[in-house]
Tab-separated table of C-alpha atoms in Angstrom:
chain	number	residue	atom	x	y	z
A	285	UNK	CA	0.000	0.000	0.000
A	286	UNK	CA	1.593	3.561	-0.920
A	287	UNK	CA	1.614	6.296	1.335
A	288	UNK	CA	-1.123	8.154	-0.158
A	289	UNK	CA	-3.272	5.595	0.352
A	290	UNK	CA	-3.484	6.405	4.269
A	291	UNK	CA	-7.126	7.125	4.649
A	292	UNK	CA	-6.471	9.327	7.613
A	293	UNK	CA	-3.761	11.346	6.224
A	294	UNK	CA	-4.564	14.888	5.532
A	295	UNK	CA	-1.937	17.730	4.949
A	296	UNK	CA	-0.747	20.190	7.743
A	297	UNK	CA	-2.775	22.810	6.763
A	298	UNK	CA	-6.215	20.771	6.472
A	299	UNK	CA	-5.199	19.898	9.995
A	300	UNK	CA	-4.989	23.640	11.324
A	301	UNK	CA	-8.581	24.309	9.126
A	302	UNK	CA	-10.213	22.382	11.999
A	303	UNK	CA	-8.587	24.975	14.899
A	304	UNK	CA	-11.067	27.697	15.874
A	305	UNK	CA	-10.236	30.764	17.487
A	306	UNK	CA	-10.212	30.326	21.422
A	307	UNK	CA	-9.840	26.633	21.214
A	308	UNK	CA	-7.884	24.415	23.573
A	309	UNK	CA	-5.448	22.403	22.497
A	310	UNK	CA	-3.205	19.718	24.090
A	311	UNK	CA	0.259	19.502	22.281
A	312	UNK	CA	2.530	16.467	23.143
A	313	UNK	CA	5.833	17.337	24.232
A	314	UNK	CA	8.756	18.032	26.772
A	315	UNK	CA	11.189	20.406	25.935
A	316	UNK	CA	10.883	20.225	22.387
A	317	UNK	CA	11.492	16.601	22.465
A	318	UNK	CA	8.682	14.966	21.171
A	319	UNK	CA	6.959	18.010	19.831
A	320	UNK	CA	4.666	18.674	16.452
A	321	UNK	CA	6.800	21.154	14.933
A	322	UNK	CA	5.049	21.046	11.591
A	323	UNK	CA	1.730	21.498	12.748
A	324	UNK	CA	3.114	24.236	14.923
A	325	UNK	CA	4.636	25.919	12.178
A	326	UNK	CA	1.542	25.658	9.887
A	327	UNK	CA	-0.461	27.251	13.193
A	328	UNK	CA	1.635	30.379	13.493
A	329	UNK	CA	0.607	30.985	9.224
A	330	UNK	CA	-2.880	30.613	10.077
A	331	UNK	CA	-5.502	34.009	11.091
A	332	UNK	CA	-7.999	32.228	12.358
A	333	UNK	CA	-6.634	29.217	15.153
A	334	UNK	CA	-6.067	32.692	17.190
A	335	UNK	CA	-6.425	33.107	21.359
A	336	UNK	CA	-5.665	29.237	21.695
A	337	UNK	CA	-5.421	27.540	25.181
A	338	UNK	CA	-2.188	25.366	24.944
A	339	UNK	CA	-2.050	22.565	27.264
A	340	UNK	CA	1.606	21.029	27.544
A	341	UNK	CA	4.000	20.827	30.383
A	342	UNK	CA	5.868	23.760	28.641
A	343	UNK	CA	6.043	26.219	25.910
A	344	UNK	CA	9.021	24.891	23.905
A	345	UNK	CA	11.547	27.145	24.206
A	346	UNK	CA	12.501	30.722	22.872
A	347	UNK	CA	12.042	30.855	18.905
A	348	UNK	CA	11.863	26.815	18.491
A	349	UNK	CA	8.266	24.649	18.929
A	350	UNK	CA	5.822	26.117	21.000
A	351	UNK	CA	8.166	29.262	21.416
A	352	UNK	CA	7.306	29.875	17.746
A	353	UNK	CA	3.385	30.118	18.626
A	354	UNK	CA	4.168	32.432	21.288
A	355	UNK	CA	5.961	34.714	19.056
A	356	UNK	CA	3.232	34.849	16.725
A	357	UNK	CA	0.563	35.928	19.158
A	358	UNK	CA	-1.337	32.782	18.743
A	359	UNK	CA	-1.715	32.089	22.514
A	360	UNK	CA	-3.901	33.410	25.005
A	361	UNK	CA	-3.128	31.161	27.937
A	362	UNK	CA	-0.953	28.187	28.621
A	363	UNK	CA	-1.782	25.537	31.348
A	364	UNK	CA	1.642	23.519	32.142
A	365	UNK	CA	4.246	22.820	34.676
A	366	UNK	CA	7.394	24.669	33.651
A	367	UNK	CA	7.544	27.603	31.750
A	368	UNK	CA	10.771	28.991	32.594
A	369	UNK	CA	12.996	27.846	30.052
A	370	UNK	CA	11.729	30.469	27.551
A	371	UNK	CA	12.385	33.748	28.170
A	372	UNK	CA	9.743	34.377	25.694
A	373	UNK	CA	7.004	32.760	27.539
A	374	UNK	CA	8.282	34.905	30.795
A	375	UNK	CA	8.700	38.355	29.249
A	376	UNK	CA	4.961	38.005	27.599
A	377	UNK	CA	3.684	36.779	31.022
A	378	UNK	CA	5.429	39.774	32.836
A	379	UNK	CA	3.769	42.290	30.244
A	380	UNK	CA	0.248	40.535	30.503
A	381	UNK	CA	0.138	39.402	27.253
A	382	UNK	CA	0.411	35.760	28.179
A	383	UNK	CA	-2.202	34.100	30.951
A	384	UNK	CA	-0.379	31.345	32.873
A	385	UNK	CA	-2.065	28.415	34.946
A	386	UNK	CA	0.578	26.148	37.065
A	387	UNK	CA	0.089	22.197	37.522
A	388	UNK	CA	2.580	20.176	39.248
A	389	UNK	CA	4.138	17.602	36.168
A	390	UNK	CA	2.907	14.791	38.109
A	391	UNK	CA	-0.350	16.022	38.620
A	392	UNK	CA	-0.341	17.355	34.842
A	393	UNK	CA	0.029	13.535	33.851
A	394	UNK	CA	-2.403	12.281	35.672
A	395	UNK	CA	-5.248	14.839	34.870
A	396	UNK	CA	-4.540	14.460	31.310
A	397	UNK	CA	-4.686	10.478	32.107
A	398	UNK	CA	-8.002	10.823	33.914
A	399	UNK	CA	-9.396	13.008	31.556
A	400	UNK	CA	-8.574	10.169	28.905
A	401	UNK	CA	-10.525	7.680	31.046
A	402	UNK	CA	-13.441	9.102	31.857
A	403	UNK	CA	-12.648	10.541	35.640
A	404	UNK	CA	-13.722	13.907	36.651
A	405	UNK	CA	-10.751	14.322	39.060
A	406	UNK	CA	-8.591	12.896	41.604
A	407	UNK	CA	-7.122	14.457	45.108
A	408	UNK	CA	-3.504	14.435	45.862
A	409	UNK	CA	-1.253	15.828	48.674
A	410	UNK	CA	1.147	17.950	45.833
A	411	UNK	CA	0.431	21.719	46.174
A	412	UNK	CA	-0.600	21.543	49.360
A	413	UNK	CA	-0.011	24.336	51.361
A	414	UNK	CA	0.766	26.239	48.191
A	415	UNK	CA	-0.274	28.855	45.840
A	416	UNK	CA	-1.319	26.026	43.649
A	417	UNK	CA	-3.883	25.067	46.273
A	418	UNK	CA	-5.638	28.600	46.212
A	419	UNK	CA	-9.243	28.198	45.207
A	420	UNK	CA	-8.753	24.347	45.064
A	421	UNK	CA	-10.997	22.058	46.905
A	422	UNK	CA	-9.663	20.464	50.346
A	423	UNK	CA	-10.273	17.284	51.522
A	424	UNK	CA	-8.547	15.177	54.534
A	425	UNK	CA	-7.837	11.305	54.084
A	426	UNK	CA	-6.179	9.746	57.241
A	427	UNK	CA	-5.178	13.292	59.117
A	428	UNK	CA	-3.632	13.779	55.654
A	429	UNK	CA	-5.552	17.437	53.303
A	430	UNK	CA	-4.930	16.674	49.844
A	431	UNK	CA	-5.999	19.102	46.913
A	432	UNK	CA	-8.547	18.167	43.987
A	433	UNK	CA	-7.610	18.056	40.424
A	434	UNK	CA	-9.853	18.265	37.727
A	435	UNK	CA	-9.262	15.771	34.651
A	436	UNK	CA	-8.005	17.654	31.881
A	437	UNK	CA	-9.785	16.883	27.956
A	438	UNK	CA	-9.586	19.211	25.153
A	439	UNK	CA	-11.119	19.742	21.501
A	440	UNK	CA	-7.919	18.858	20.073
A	441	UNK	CA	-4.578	17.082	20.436
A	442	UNK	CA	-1.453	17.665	18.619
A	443	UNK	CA	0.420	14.523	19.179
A	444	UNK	CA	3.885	13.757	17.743
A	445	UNK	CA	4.847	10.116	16.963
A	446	UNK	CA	8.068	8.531	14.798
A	447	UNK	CA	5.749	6.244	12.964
A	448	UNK	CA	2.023	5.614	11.985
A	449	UNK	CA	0.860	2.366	9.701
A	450	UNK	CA	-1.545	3.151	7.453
A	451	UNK	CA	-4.317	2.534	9.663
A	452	UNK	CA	-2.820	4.988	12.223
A	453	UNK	CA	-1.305	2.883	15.001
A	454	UNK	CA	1.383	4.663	15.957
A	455	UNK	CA	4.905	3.692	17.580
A	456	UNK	CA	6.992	6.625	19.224
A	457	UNK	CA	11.087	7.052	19.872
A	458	UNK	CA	12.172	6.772	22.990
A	459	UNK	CA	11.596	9.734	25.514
A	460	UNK	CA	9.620	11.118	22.443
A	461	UNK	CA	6.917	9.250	23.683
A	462	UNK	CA	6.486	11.543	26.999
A	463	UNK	CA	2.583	13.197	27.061
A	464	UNK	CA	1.709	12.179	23.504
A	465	UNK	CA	0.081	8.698	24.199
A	466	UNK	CA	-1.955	9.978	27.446
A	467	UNK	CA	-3.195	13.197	25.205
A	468	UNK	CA	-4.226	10.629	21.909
A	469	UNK	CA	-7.171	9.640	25.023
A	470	UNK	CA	-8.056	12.949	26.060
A	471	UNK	CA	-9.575	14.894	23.083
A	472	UNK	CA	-12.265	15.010	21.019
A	473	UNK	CA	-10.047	15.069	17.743
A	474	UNK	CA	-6.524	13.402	17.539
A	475	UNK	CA	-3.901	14.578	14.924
A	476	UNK	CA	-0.738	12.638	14.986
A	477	UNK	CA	2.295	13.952	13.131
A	478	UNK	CA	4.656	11.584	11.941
A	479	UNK	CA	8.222	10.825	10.297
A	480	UNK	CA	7.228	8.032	8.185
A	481	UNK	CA	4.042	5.861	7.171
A	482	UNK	CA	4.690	2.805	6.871
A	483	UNK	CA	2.128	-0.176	5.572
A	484	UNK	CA	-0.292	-1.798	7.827
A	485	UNK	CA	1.297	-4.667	9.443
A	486	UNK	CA	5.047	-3.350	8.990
A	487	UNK	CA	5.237	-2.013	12.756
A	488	UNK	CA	6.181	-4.939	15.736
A	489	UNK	CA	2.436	-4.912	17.732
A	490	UNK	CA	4.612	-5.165	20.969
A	491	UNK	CA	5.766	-1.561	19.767
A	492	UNK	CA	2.314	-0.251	18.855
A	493	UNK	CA	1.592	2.323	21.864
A	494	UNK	CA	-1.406	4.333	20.524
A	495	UNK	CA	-3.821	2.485	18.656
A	496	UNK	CA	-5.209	3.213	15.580
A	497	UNK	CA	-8.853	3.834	16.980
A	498	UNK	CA	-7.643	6.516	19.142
A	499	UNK	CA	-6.340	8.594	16.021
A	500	UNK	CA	-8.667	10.631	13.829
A	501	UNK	CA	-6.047	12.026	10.993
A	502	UNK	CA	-2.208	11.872	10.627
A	503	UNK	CA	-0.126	14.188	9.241
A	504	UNK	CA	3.476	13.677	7.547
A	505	UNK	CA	6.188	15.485	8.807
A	506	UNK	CA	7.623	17.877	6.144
A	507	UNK	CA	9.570	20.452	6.981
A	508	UNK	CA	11.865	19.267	9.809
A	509	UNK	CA	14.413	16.200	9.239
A	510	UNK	CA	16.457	15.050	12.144
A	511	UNK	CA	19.735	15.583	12.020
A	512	UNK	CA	22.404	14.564	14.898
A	513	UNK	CA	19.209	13.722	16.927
A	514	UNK	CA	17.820	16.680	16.621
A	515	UNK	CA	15.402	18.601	14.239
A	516	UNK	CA	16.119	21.316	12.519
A	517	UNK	CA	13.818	22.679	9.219
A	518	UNK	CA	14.534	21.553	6.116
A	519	UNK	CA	15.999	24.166	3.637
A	520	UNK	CA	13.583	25.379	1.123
């Protein structure tokens, strides 16, 4: 089967038509490892996917992933766990350009998690005693307060994945893998970018992590080859 023959494969920019303005999205991701750059990129060309609500434990960094959405003014807030590694994402923050909502990573995981199965929320003893609990609901269990978390679910999810078959099962690399199989649960559409598609029945099962049934389109990476282990985008 060719590549084209991929029944869920639709081009970046069909992808990005679906984006409305004030949408949330969740966007796979830690650091930049593991991150959609091409849908990114195709996001920050767009007018209308404007005053988004990324969910992601960070914002890339300055100029590169994320960072490159934050440039182009496409963000209105940013729920995560660790922001500070772009400068960009603290200057705009400073000058109240950029809303901010802190969640502990671990907590982060597991609301995206429960949101993916179905759970409204879950209590847990991190933040406690912090500004994170402010306006939080407090319980005690055993002499022990612990904070509730709301599940987290969002219209979309950007996911980023080293290969899809061409039914969509997708396999990831390594520490690539990070958020993107927990957000492929926890949205109403799923858009997994990819390296390569391969045919049906080419990937090891035992290395399938996301299912096929939990991915609505797939994309084809374009623009960014890896080089050294890292990407950088391709020259035009």
């Amino acid at each position: 089967m060719k590549i084209g023959e991929c029944k869920k494969r639709i081009s970046a920019k069909e992808a990005v038509e679906m984006i409305r303005k004030g949408d949330s999205l969740l966007v796979g991701g830690f650091g930049i490892c593991g991150t959609p750059f091409t849908l990114i990129e195709t996001i920050t060309e767009s007018n209308h996917a404007r005053e988004l609500t990324i969910i992601s434990n960070n914002l890339g960094e300055a100029g590169k992933g994320l960072g490159k959405l934050l440039i182009s003014k496409h963000i209105k807030k940013a729920i995560g766990s660790y922001f500070t590694t772009n400068r960009d994402a603290v200057k705009a923050w400073n000058n109240g350009e950029l809303e901010i909502e802190l969640i502990p990573q671990g907590s982060l995981a597991e609301a995206i998690r429960a949101g993916g199965a179905g759970i409204a929320g879950f209590y847990t003893k991190t933040g406690v005693g912090t500004e994170i609990a402010k306006g939080k609901e407090e319980r005690d269990f055993d002499g022990e307060t612990y904070l509730f978390v709301r599940g987290i679910r969002a219209k979309l999810a950007l996911i980023k994945a080293d290969k899809a078959d061409t039914m969509g099962n997708l396999v990831y690399a390594r520490t690539a893998r990070n958020f993107n199989p927990m957000m492929a649960t926890a949205a109403d559409i799923v858009i997994a970018e990819v390296d390569e598609i391969v045919e049906a029945g080419a990937l090891d099962p035992e290395q399938i992590i996301t299912p096929h049934n939990y991915v609505d389109y797939v994309v084809l990476n374009d623009r960014y080859e890896k080089i050294g282990g890292e990407y950088v985008e391709r020259t035009k």
